[in-house]
Short mmCIF file of C-alpha atoms and ligand atoms in Angstrom, two decimals:
data_model
loop_
_atom_site.label_atom_id
_atom_site.label_comp_id
_atom_site.label_asym_id
_atom_site.label_seq_id
_atom_site.Cartn_x
_atom_site.Cartn_y
_atom_site.Cartn_z
CA MET Y 65 90.21 106.06 153.31
CA SER Y 66 92.72 106.90 156.06
CA LYS Y 67 96.38 106.92 155.35
CA PRO Y 68 98.62 104.27 156.77
CA ARG Y 69 100.45 105.11 160.00
CA VAL Y 70 104.20 105.18 159.68
CA PHE Y 71 106.97 105.88 162.07
CA VAL Y 72 110.27 107.21 160.59
CA THR Y 73 113.04 106.76 163.17
CA ARG Y 74 115.14 109.75 162.05
CA ILE Y 75 115.11 112.76 159.65
CA ILE Y 76 116.36 111.41 156.26
CA PRO Y 77 117.06 113.31 153.06
CA ASP Y 78 114.11 115.12 151.67
CA ARG Y 79 113.80 113.12 148.47
CA GLY Y 80 112.56 110.11 150.46
CA LEU Y 81 111.06 111.89 153.51
CA ARG Y 82 108.82 114.04 151.30
CA LYS Y 83 107.24 111.06 149.57
CA VAL Y 84 106.55 109.35 152.99
CA LEU Y 85 105.02 112.48 154.38
CA GLU Y 86 102.80 113.07 151.32
CA GLN Y 87 101.54 109.50 151.13
CA THR Y 88 101.23 108.37 154.77
CA ASP Y 89 100.27 109.57 158.24
CA ALA Y 90 103.84 109.73 159.37
CA THR Y 91 105.58 110.56 162.67
CA VAL Y 92 109.23 111.49 162.32
CA TRP Y 93 111.64 111.09 165.27
CA GLU Y 94 113.63 114.37 164.89
CA ASP Y 95 116.29 113.79 167.58
CA GLU Y 96 120.03 113.23 166.51
CA LEU Y 97 120.12 110.07 168.63
CA PRO Y 98 117.92 107.04 167.90
CA PRO Y 99 114.52 106.73 169.63
CA PRO Y 100 114.89 104.89 173.00
CA ARG Y 101 113.59 101.31 172.78
CA SER Y 102 110.40 102.14 174.68
CA VAL Y 103 109.59 104.86 172.14
CA LEU Y 104 110.30 102.58 169.25
CA LEU Y 105 108.04 99.93 170.74
CA GLU Y 106 105.26 102.43 171.50
CA TRP Y 107 105.21 103.85 167.96
CA ALA Y 108 105.56 100.41 166.33
CA SER Y 109 102.48 99.22 168.29
CA GLN Y 110 100.42 101.62 166.20
CA ALA Y 111 102.25 101.49 162.90
CA ASP Y 112 101.51 99.91 159.60
CA GLY Y 113 105.01 100.62 158.40
CA LEU Y 114 108.41 101.62 159.91
CA LEU Y 115 111.29 103.45 158.16
CA THR Y 116 114.34 102.46 160.19
CA LEU Y 117 118.07 102.99 160.48
CA LEU Y 118 120.76 100.44 161.27
CA THR Y 119 120.68 101.60 164.89
CA ASP Y 120 117.13 100.45 165.33
CA LYS Y 121 116.76 96.80 166.44
CA ILE Y 122 113.75 95.19 164.72
CA ASP Y 123 113.35 91.87 166.50
CA ALA Y 124 110.56 89.41 167.44
CA GLU Y 125 109.71 91.38 170.54
CA LEU Y 126 109.05 94.55 168.55
CA MET Y 127 107.07 92.71 165.88
CA ASP Y 128 104.88 91.03 168.54
CA ALA Y 129 104.14 94.50 169.99
CA ALA Y 130 103.14 95.74 166.46
CA PRO Y 131 99.97 93.94 165.38
CA LYS Y 132 99.32 96.02 162.23
CA LEU Y 133 102.87 96.13 161.06
CA LYS Y 134 103.22 95.18 157.30
CA VAL Y 135 106.57 96.49 156.29
CA VAL Y 136 109.94 97.73 157.73
CA ALA Y 137 112.16 99.66 155.26
CA ASN Y 138 115.80 99.99 156.40
CA PHE Y 139 117.70 103.08 155.30
CA ALA Y 140 120.80 100.89 154.85
CA VAL Y 141 122.01 98.04 152.73
CA GLY Y 142 123.18 96.12 155.78
CA PHE Y 143 120.35 94.66 157.72
CA ASP Y 144 121.95 92.91 160.80
CA ASN Y 145 119.58 95.05 162.88
CA PHE Y 146 116.76 92.95 161.46
CA ASP Y 147 115.51 89.51 162.55
CA VAL Y 148 114.41 88.46 158.99
CA PRO Y 149 113.29 84.93 159.83
CA ALA Y 150 111.03 86.39 162.63
CA ALA Y 151 109.54 88.83 160.19
CA THR Y 152 108.93 86.13 157.58
CA GLN Y 153 107.17 83.97 160.14
CA ARG Y 154 104.82 86.96 160.93
CA GLY Y 155 104.22 87.93 157.22
CA ILE Y 156 106.14 91.25 157.77
CA LEU Y 157 108.14 92.47 154.72
CA MET Y 158 111.64 93.76 155.31
CA THR Y 159 113.63 95.78 152.78
CA ASN Y 160 117.04 97.40 152.33
CA THR Y 161 118.87 99.73 150.00
CA PRO Y 162 121.24 97.72 147.81
CA GLY Y 163 123.23 99.01 144.87
CA VAL Y 164 122.88 102.73 145.38
CA LEU Y 165 125.69 103.04 147.86
CA THR Y 166 128.16 100.63 146.46
CA ASP Y 167 130.55 103.08 144.76
CA THR Y 168 130.31 105.74 147.44
CA THR Y 169 131.20 103.03 150.08
CA ALA Y 170 134.10 101.79 148.02
CA ASP Y 171 135.28 105.40 147.48
CA LEU Y 172 135.59 105.79 151.28
CA ALA Y 173 137.26 102.42 151.72
CA PHE Y 174 139.88 103.40 149.17
CA ALA Y 175 140.23 106.87 150.70
CA LEU Y 176 140.97 105.16 154.15
CA LEU Y 177 143.38 102.85 152.45
CA MET Y 178 145.25 105.79 150.90
CA ALA Y 179 145.07 107.94 154.02
CA CYS Y 180 146.53 105.13 156.17
CA ALA Y 181 149.22 104.13 153.67
CA ARG Y 182 150.41 107.73 153.15
CA ARG Y 183 149.77 108.89 156.75
CA ILE Y 184 147.60 111.80 155.61
CA VAL Y 185 146.00 112.60 158.95
CA GLU Y 186 149.37 112.32 160.85
CA GLY Y 187 150.93 114.63 158.24
CA ARG Y 188 148.04 117.13 158.57
CA ASP Y 189 148.41 117.22 162.41
CA TYR Y 190 152.16 117.42 162.15
CA ALA Y 191 151.99 120.54 159.90
CA ARG Y 192 149.16 122.09 161.85
CA ASN Y 193 150.75 121.63 165.25
CA GLY Y 194 153.91 123.52 164.20
CA HIS Y 195 156.41 120.54 163.92
CA TRP Y 196 157.16 121.20 160.29
CA ARG Y 197 160.59 122.89 160.37
CA THR Y 198 162.37 121.43 157.26
CA TRP Y 199 162.06 118.85 154.54
CA GLY Y 200 162.86 115.52 156.24
CA PRO Y 201 164.38 112.57 154.40
CA MET Y 202 162.82 110.19 156.96
CA LEU Y 203 159.66 112.16 157.74
CA LEU Y 204 156.27 110.28 157.82
CA MET Y 205 157.33 107.58 155.57
CA GLY Y 206 154.39 105.24 154.51
CA GLN Y 207 153.51 102.35 152.31
CA ASP Y 208 153.28 102.30 148.51
CA ILE Y 209 149.83 101.61 147.11
CA HIS Y 210 150.72 101.18 143.41
CA GLY Y 211 152.00 97.65 142.80
CA ALA Y 212 150.92 96.40 146.25
CA THR Y 213 148.64 93.50 146.97
CA LEU Y 214 145.10 94.18 148.00
CA GLY Y 215 143.23 91.39 149.80
CA ILE Y 216 139.44 91.67 149.64
CA ALA Y 217 137.36 89.69 152.16
CA GLY Y 218 133.88 89.41 150.53
CA ILE Y 219 133.70 89.97 146.89
CA GLY Y 220 129.95 91.15 146.81
CA ARG Y 221 128.97 94.53 145.16
CA ILE Y 222 131.24 96.64 147.42
CA GLY Y 223 134.20 94.31 147.31
CA LEU Y 224 134.01 94.21 143.62
CA ALA Y 225 133.91 98.05 143.46
CA MET Y 226 137.00 98.14 145.71
CA ALA Y 227 138.74 95.79 143.28
CA ARG Y 228 137.90 98.07 140.34
CA ARG Y 229 139.55 100.99 142.08
CA ALA Y 230 142.62 98.80 142.82
CA VAL Y 231 143.09 98.04 139.08
CA GLY Y 232 143.72 101.69 138.44
CA PHE Y 233 146.60 101.61 140.96
CA GLY Y 234 148.18 98.58 139.34
CA MET Y 235 147.55 96.44 142.40
CA ARG Y 236 147.55 92.73 142.56
CA ILE Y 237 144.12 91.71 143.82
CA LEU Y 238 143.38 88.60 145.95
CA TYR Y 239 139.92 87.74 147.36
CA HIS Y 240 138.42 85.38 149.73
CA ASP Y 241 134.79 84.41 149.49
CA ALA Y 242 132.63 81.34 149.59
CA MET Y 243 131.45 82.13 146.14
CA ARG Y 244 133.72 82.38 143.04
CA SER Y 245 133.44 85.76 141.22
CA GLU Y 246 133.96 85.42 137.47
CA VAL Y 247 133.77 89.20 137.07
CA ALA Y 248 136.56 89.64 139.62
CA GLU Y 249 138.72 86.99 138.07
CA LYS Y 250 138.10 87.63 134.36
CA GLU Y 251 137.68 91.39 134.19
CA LEU Y 252 139.91 92.46 137.08
CA GLY Y 253 142.41 89.64 137.18
CA ALA Y 254 141.68 88.92 140.87
CA ILE Y 255 142.80 85.60 142.34
CA ARG Y 256 140.64 83.57 144.69
CA VAL Y 257 142.53 82.37 147.73
CA ASN Y 258 141.83 80.96 151.18
CA LYS Y 259 141.64 83.12 154.26
CA GLU Y 260 145.27 82.27 155.37
CA GLU Y 261 146.63 83.19 151.93
CA LEU Y 262 144.68 86.38 151.95
CA LEU Y 263 146.08 87.45 155.32
CA THR Y 264 149.62 86.37 154.83
CA GLN Y 265 150.04 87.71 151.31
CA SER Y 266 148.20 91.06 151.31
CA ASP Y 267 149.63 94.50 151.96
CA PHE Y 268 146.07 95.77 152.45
CA VAL Y 269 143.19 93.77 153.76
CA SER Y 270 139.76 95.32 153.08
CA LEU Y 271 136.68 93.90 154.75
CA HIS Y 272 133.43 93.65 152.76
CA VAL Y 273 131.60 90.72 154.45
CA PRO Y 274 128.11 91.12 156.03
CA LEU Y 275 127.96 90.63 159.82
CA THR Y 276 126.81 87.10 160.57
CA PRO Y 277 127.57 84.65 163.37
CA GLU Y 278 130.32 83.28 160.92
CA THR Y 279 131.95 86.54 160.26
CA ARG Y 280 131.90 87.95 163.85
CA HIS Y 281 135.60 88.44 164.67
CA TYR Y 282 136.71 87.41 161.26
CA ILE Y 283 139.81 89.33 162.20
CA ASP Y 284 140.81 88.17 165.56
CA ALA Y 285 144.25 88.04 167.31
CA ALA Y 286 145.22 84.84 165.31
CA ALA Y 287 144.22 86.57 162.01
CA LEU Y 288 146.20 89.72 162.98
CA LYS Y 289 149.26 87.53 163.72
CA MET Y 290 149.12 86.21 160.19
CA MET Y 291 149.18 89.62 158.55
CA LYS Y 292 152.40 91.27 157.35
CA PRO Y 293 154.11 93.88 159.46
CA ASN Y 294 153.48 96.48 156.73
CA ALA Y 295 149.86 95.49 156.28
CA ILE Y 296 146.96 97.84 156.62
CA LEU Y 297 143.46 96.75 157.66
CA ILE Y 298 140.47 98.60 156.30
CA ASN Y 299 136.91 97.99 157.76
CA THR Y 300 133.84 99.54 156.13
CA ALA Y 301 131.72 96.45 156.75
CA ARG Y 302 130.50 96.22 160.34
CA GLY Y 303 132.48 96.78 163.52
CA PRO Y 304 132.14 93.33 165.09
CA VAL Y 305 133.81 91.73 162.06
CA VAL Y 306 136.97 92.76 163.83
CA ASP Y 307 137.90 91.96 167.45
CA THR Y 308 138.51 95.50 168.57
CA MET Y 309 140.88 94.83 171.55
CA ALA Y 310 142.97 92.39 169.47
CA LEU Y 311 143.28 95.11 166.82
CA TYR Y 312 144.26 97.65 169.54
CA GLU Y 313 147.04 95.32 170.81
CA ALA Y 314 148.32 94.62 167.21
CA LEU Y 315 148.45 98.32 166.34
CA LYS Y 316 150.06 99.27 169.57
CA ALA Y 317 152.71 96.63 169.19
CA ARG Y 318 153.20 97.67 165.49
CA GLN Y 319 152.44 94.15 164.47
CA ILE Y 320 150.63 95.63 161.59
CA PHE Y 321 151.20 99.07 160.07
CA ALA Y 322 147.78 100.71 160.44
CA ALA Y 323 144.05 100.33 160.33
CA GLY Y 324 141.38 102.61 158.81
CA LEU Y 325 137.94 102.04 160.35
CA ASP Y 326 134.57 103.46 159.19
CA VAL Y 327 132.85 101.00 161.63
CA THR Y 328 133.70 99.99 165.16
CA ASP Y 329 132.63 97.70 167.98
CA PRO Y 330 131.17 99.14 170.08
CA GLU Y 331 129.67 101.82 167.82
CA PRO Y 332 129.90 104.69 168.48
CA LEU Y 333 133.36 104.12 169.87
CA PRO Y 334 133.48 106.03 173.26
CA ALA Y 335 135.67 109.13 173.29
CA ASP Y 336 138.02 107.61 175.83
CA HIS Y 337 138.60 104.36 173.93
CA PRO Y 338 142.34 103.42 173.71
CA LEU Y 339 142.14 103.05 169.99
CA TYR Y 340 141.99 106.77 169.60
CA THR Y 341 145.42 107.15 171.33
CA LEU Y 342 147.18 105.40 168.47
CA ASP Y 343 148.50 107.40 165.51
CA ASN Y 344 148.16 104.34 163.33
CA ALA Y 345 144.43 103.95 163.79
CA LEU Y 346 142.33 106.18 161.61
CA ILE Y 347 138.78 106.15 162.73
CA VAL Y 348 135.79 107.88 161.06
CA PRO Y 349 132.14 107.80 162.24
CA HIS Y 350 130.46 105.26 159.89
CA ILE Y 351 130.25 107.74 156.95
CA ALA Y 352 131.02 105.35 154.00
CA SER Y 353 127.77 106.08 152.29
CA ALA Y 354 127.59 109.73 153.31
CA SER Y 355 127.55 111.59 150.07
CA PHE Y 356 124.61 114.02 149.41
CA GLU Y 357 123.65 112.14 146.29
CA THR Y 358 123.91 108.63 147.73
CA ARG Y 359 122.03 109.49 150.91
CA SER Y 360 119.26 110.98 148.81
CA LYS Y 361 119.10 107.86 146.71
CA MET Y 362 119.05 105.64 149.82
CA ALA Y 363 116.13 107.75 151.25
CA GLU Y 364 114.19 107.52 148.00
CA MET Y 365 114.73 103.79 147.75
CA ALA Y 366 113.74 103.17 151.35
CA ALA Y 367 110.57 105.38 150.89
CA ASP Y 368 109.67 103.43 147.64
CA ASN Y 369 110.12 100.10 149.44
CA LEU Y 370 107.99 101.21 152.33
CA LEU Y 371 105.24 102.72 150.14
CA ALA Y 372 105.08 99.61 147.97
CA GLY Y 373 104.70 97.36 151.04
CA LEU Y 374 101.97 99.53 152.49
CA ALA Y 375 100.10 99.41 149.10
CA GLY Y 376 100.07 95.68 149.17
CA LYS Y 377 102.77 95.30 146.48
CA LEU Y 378 106.07 93.43 146.64
CA PRO Y 379 108.62 96.12 147.50
CA PRO Y 380 111.52 96.31 144.91
CA ASN Y 381 114.16 95.43 147.50
CA CYS Y 382 112.46 92.94 149.60
CA LEU Y 383 114.68 90.73 151.83
CA ASN Y 384 111.93 88.18 152.45
CA PRO Y 385 109.60 87.73 149.53
CA GLU Y 386 108.32 84.54 151.13
CA ALA Y 387 106.55 86.85 153.56
CA PHE Y 388 104.56 88.45 150.81
CA ASN Y 389 102.12 85.57 150.45
CA LYS Y 390 101.53 85.54 154.23
CA SER Y 391 100.88 89.31 154.42
C1 LIG G 124 124.69 100.44 155.27
O1 LIG G 124 123.99 100.89 154.36
O2 LIG G 124 124.61 99.22 155.62
C2 LIG G 124 125.77 101.26 155.73
O3 LIG G 124 126.55 100.73 156.72
C3 LIG G 124 125.34 102.69 155.97
O4 LIG G 124 125.09 103.26 154.74
#
């Protein structure tokens, strides 16, 4: 029996890629940049399965061009690149990689929080560029982390992991979420508040909401105006959750203290974007899950999801199990 045809849209860590190469007839897109739309459509048209990244848009147009497609496995926990209802309608399974990147992502969110508060990158540049001539009583003063209030928008897996880190720093924890989290409240002492309370009371606001029509521009000019002048905004969720130009204006006017961004809108942020000109904007290139171990686990999980779907089984991390009976 011939092996299923698969298109893998980028080289992923070997722990997952090896399984896919052994068990399927796979083509791997080896470029650093994502396959152009026309290439993705062309390969999808012959594929039984796709292993995709968050940069690959999997929508109704693509699915209609892919008559054999059974399963699409995202190498990410976020899946705003997927049209899940369209896939369900067509009996195509869609999967993601939840859980394995929770702590690694929260580690980076907390690292950004600390780096912004204590102006680590500014200090590195100051020393490196020869400005360090003496110990300065007023030099590069930042914000205290211990004892400060952390506001978490979205208390899902990653938001909760962020709260756990904050406990170690003796922080007061607020959260805003449609759902109450007993774990956050009982184990970590977090207090559920509305959005306005979160923004007006927090010294740090960390975003952990998925990107949906409701969360697009969750942080806009009005939200930024509510934040304290010492506040620091951390975004490791998705770029469009923040209105980029409103953030630029707020940082430039020192309306808030700083922002640490792992994700941006647009993404990638072009090299000539004005945000890069601000010392109080710390921007890294969407690397929150980028540890060797976590990326290997994500690769393995995506491969297992893909292979299960191709074998006619319900993948372990299926986003639309309703599609299973139709497939
Ligand atoms: C995800 O998985 O959604 C992250 O943004 C990348 O790891």
